XYZ file of C-alpha atoms in Angstrom:
300
model
C 49.061 1.475 304.727
C 46.824 -1.318 303.252
C 49.496 -3.899 304.421
C 49.777 -2.244 307.769
C 46.167 -2.458 308.497
C 45.741 -5.943 307.408
C 48.739 -7.385 309.372
C 47.038 -7.521 312.905
C 44.044 -9.176 311.412
C 46.047 -11.880 309.888
C 48.127 -12.356 313.035
C 45.020 -12.476 315.285
C 43.491 -15.249 313.053
C 46.665 -17.275 313.329
C 46.799 -17.097 317.200
C 44.441 -19.606 318.735
C 42.285 -18.583 321.768
C 42.797 -19.930 325.139
C 40.086 -22.469 324.824
C 41.491 -23.966 321.696
C 44.818 -24.281 323.447
C 43.057 -26.129 326.472
C 41.269 -28.369 323.974
C 44.523 -29.289 322.310
C 46.352 -30.026 325.499
C 43.413 -32.231 326.600
C 43.518 -33.958 323.244
C 47.350 -34.641 323.646
C 46.934 -35.889 327.219
C 44.115 -38.314 325.826
C 45.389 -41.815 324.916
C 43.297 -42.815 322.058
C 42.174 -46.252 322.379
C 42.688 -48.520 319.396
C 39.802 -49.750 317.471
C 39.049 -53.426 317.956
C 36.976 -55.765 315.935
C 34.114 -57.782 317.582
C 36.124 -60.961 317.242
C 39.057 -59.342 319.050
C 36.755 -57.947 321.784
C 35.194 -61.537 322.308
C 38.591 -63.172 322.302
C 40.133 -60.671 324.869
C 37.130 -60.007 327.282
C 34.695 -62.871 326.901
C 36.945 -65.985 326.240
C 39.131 -65.747 329.582
C 36.119 -65.624 331.931
C 34.399 -68.385 329.887
C 37.623 -70.579 330.176
C 37.673 -69.865 333.889
C 34.053 -71.098 334.402
C 34.870 -74.287 332.297
C 37.911 -74.881 334.412
C 35.706 -74.663 337.593
C 33.084 -77.030 336.114
C 35.667 -79.478 335.079
C 37.341 -79.483 338.612
C 33.759 -79.807 340.142
C 32.911 -82.588 337.850
C 36.192 -84.392 338.557
C 35.782 -84.157 342.200
C 32.205 -85.652 341.893
C 33.361 -88.404 339.523
C 36.356 -89.305 341.877
C 33.940 -89.368 344.664
C 36.120 -87.334 347.090
C 32.902 -86.943 349.162
C 29.399 -88.263 349.261
C 27.046 -86.856 346.696
C 25.001 -85.739 349.450
C 27.444 -83.073 350.164
C 28.745 -82.467 346.623
C 26.164 -82.980 343.951
C 27.185 -82.887 340.395
C 26.813 -79.811 338.027
C 23.984 -81.627 336.313
C 22.172 -82.069 339.479
C 22.366 -78.336 339.965
C 21.167 -77.857 336.488
C 18.214 -79.969 337.224
C 17.470 -77.972 340.232
C 17.314 -74.740 338.225
C 15.022 -76.657 335.695
C 12.733 -77.586 338.556
C 12.441 -73.855 339.439
C 11.982 -72.867 335.621
C 9.216 -75.557 335.314
C 7.395 -74.286 338.407
C 7.529 -70.763 337.072
C 9.420 -69.557 340.187
C 12.875 -68.846 338.986
C 12.672 -65.296 337.905
C 10.281 -64.482 340.662
C 12.806 -65.490 343.170
C 15.514 -63.454 341.325
C 13.473 -60.490 340.872
C 12.477 -60.306 344.516
C 16.054 -60.028 345.692
C 17.191 -57.759 342.722
C 14.296 -55.176 343.205
C 15.043 -54.990 346.993
C 18.737 -54.664 346.559
C 18.552 -51.953 343.586
C 15.723 -49.896 345.328
C 17.775 -50.026 348.627
C 20.889 -49.023 346.958
C 19.223 -46.073 345.156
C 17.900 -44.857 348.662
C 21.385 -45.403 350.163
C 22.945 -43.169 347.453
C 20.262 -40.435 347.995
C 21.213 -40.537 351.916
C 25.015 -41.177 351.527
C 25.894 -38.583 349.065
C 24.992 -35.492 351.119
C 26.387 -37.171 354.106
C 29.760 -37.642 352.242
C 29.689 -33.893 351.020
C 28.988 -32.830 354.624
C 31.672 -34.813 356.110
C 34.374 -33.867 353.466
C 33.704 -30.128 353.788
C 32.936 -29.449 357.397
C 35.881 -30.180 359.520
C 33.892 -30.436 363.007
C 31.488 -32.952 361.275
C 34.387 -34.943 359.650
C 36.092 -35.073 363.163
C 32.834 -36.308 364.894
C 31.205 -38.523 362.289
C 34.264 -39.679 360.057
C 35.509 -42.296 362.552
C 31.878 -43.558 363.123
C 31.361 -44.046 359.263
C 34.611 -45.744 358.983
C 33.638 -48.052 361.902
C 30.160 -48.776 360.554
C 31.750 -49.671 357.226
C 33.878 -52.433 358.807
C 30.736 -53.869 360.855
C 29.385 -56.967 359.256
C 25.859 -56.312 357.870
C 24.538 -59.473 359.465
C 25.089 -57.882 362.895
C 22.362 -55.284 362.165
C 19.680 -58.040 361.468
C 18.519 -59.046 365.010
C 18.512 -55.274 366.062
C 16.436 -54.340 362.761
C 13.931 -57.211 363.663
C 13.407 -55.925 367.052
C 13.105 -52.369 366.177
C 10.837 -52.859 362.994
C 9.643 -56.280 362.899
C 9.961 -58.891 360.091
C 8.923 -56.787 357.200
C 10.364 -54.810 354.196
C 11.223 -51.968 356.343
C 13.595 -54.298 358.244
C 15.116 -55.433 354.932
C 15.825 -51.826 353.618
C 17.010 -50.731 357.107
C 19.748 -53.510 356.977
C 20.646 -52.382 353.479
C 20.908 -48.789 354.436
C 23.050 -49.483 357.492
C 25.532 -51.549 355.295
C 25.586 -49.319 352.142
C 25.450 -45.766 353.342
C 28.781 -45.665 355.230
C 30.707 -47.135 352.140
C 29.074 -44.469 349.743
C 29.756 -41.609 352.067
C 33.341 -42.777 352.789
C 34.001 -43.306 348.978
C 32.774 -39.736 348.205
C 34.917 -38.298 351.109
C 38.006 -40.115 349.802
C 37.212 -38.929 346.273
C 36.927 -35.274 347.367
C 40.151 -35.476 349.307
C 41.905 -36.418 345.898
C 40.432 -33.447 343.964
C 43.378 -31.151 342.940
C 43.671 -28.024 344.956
C 43.842 -26.026 341.686
C 40.263 -27.071 340.890
C 39.022 -25.874 344.285
C 40.870 -22.668 343.836
C 39.504 -22.169 340.361
C 35.999 -22.850 341.578
C 36.287 -20.260 344.370
C 37.690 -17.758 341.790
C 34.599 -18.269 339.568
C 32.209 -17.788 342.581
C 31.388 -21.516 343.096
C 30.027 -22.002 346.590
C 27.646 -24.204 348.557
C 25.579 -26.386 346.235
C 27.102 -24.924 343.025
C 30.614 -25.914 344.243
C 29.518 -29.416 345.061
C 27.636 -29.767 341.676
C 30.179 -28.133 339.307
C 33.573 -28.790 341.265
C 33.512 -31.446 344.039
C 31.449 -34.106 342.453
C 32.992 -33.880 338.928
C 36.333 -33.811 340.478
C 35.757 -36.697 342.853
C 33.897 -38.681 340.342
C 36.549 -41.680 340.251
C 36.527 -42.109 344.053
C 32.833 -41.571 344.141
C 32.222 -44.288 341.651
C 34.563 -46.574 343.692
C 32.538 -45.896 346.730
C 29.181 -46.686 344.643
C 30.455 -50.094 343.547
C 31.396 -50.709 347.098
C 27.986 -49.543 348.314
C 26.184 -51.944 345.839
C 28.365 -54.795 347.071
C 27.407 -54.060 350.784
C 23.763 -53.584 349.613
C 23.756 -57.062 348.108
C 25.557 -58.693 350.977
C 23.210 -56.978 353.560
C 20.104 -58.093 351.656
C 21.296 -61.617 351.563
C 21.912 -61.624 355.302
C 18.705 -60.170 356.057
C 16.914 -62.729 353.789
C 18.844 -65.703 355.199
C 17.860 -64.803 358.886
C 14.425 -63.264 358.565
C 11.533 -65.255 357.297
C 7.797 -64.282 356.798
C 5.190 -65.260 354.237
C 4.613 -61.553 353.639
C 8.248 -61.112 352.462
C 8.119 -63.532 349.662
C 10.960 -65.673 348.714
C 14.189 -63.935 347.686
C 17.447 -65.593 346.870
C 18.591 -65.464 350.450
C 15.452 -67.107 351.492
C 15.475 -69.687 348.809
C 19.081 -70.795 349.922
C 18.162 -71.032 353.523
C 15.045 -73.238 352.549
C 17.155 -75.562 350.576
C 19.442 -75.818 353.604
C 16.667 -76.742 355.896
C 15.548 -79.505 353.405
C 19.123 -80.749 353.009
C 18.956 -80.201 349.392
C 22.489 -79.492 348.491
C 21.873 -79.104 344.825
C 19.428 -76.169 345.595
C 21.976 -74.724 348.018
C 24.673 -74.575 345.387
C 22.036 -73.248 342.898
C 21.217 -70.441 345.231
C 24.892 -69.510 345.700
C 25.351 -69.589 341.862
C 22.224 -67.193 341.462
C 23.557 -64.871 344.094
C 26.962 -64.715 342.377
C 25.302 -64.412 338.842
C 23.365 -61.325 339.950
C 26.329 -59.664 341.416
C 28.429 -60.080 338.368
C 25.564 -59.019 336.032
C 24.997 -55.796 337.972
C 28.774 -55.085 337.850
C 28.906 -55.674 334.040
C 25.550 -54.078 333.120
C 25.567 -50.953 335.367
C 28.951 -50.242 336.855
C 31.317 -51.216 334.118
C 29.725 -49.005 331.440
C 29.626 -45.965 333.714
C 33.373 -46.613 334.908
C 34.575 -46.861 331.265
C 32.986 -43.748 330.384
C 34.459 -41.793 333.310
C 37.922 -43.000 332.378
C 37.396 -42.340 328.655
C 36.411 -38.956 329.215
C 39.626 -38.359 331.463
C 41.901 -39.984 329.137
C 42.588 -42.868 331.556
C 40.825 -45.742 329.661
C 43.867 -47.192 327.813
C 46.097 -46.882 330.793
C 43.450 -48.415 333.105
C 42.835 -51.476 330.806
């Protein structure tokens, strides 16, 4: 009798529960990323872009040395460096960069707050999708600079005009990215959410947004790109002492003074900020999302 009584307990201990089985399956589906040393990481990720930059500088210096065009139109890399040194000496370099970065980031955050509920509404309500979906797609393809004259007339030349142009450029991209992400959520997730009683905001929080995260993240990256481009367009066109001098205004001022070295410096700084935001903000988030889904090794 003793053996008969203890057998079910032993079998029960040996049979894993469903949570353990699911965890094991997830672990099997997850591709473990091999560990890399710091030297390997620098060689694989830092060296290629560094070589690309050096190649561009070499071609640029070569074109300048061969006098393919006048130095007025194509200054040397050293001339551009001296233009940056002048801004550093005057103490205005970081002020110019920060003016644009603050506007771009704060406008992007506002665009996320507005674009996310719009995307959820368009994705979940069919009449709203039929009515608003084509408008969002059309707005996404509209160049942001087209909004600047209208925004100036509506709001005047001030910061509100700048943020209006940013929102008109970024909100459609963020909303469309979320709609595309929700469309790719597996139907099994949606049925499981309904079975567990998720609806309304709880369904959006626990099912839709986690399931649509890769597409939503792609929409956020595109939204940031549109925010940055929209801001540069607005700063190039609109000028006022109250607005301060951002990167776009600095670029336009250098054009008006026919300072080609300053123009190239402005372009390089705009490009540098865009790449820095991508590497410091979006790339770590994207790696974490892909790693949690076991897609990091396949995506890299």
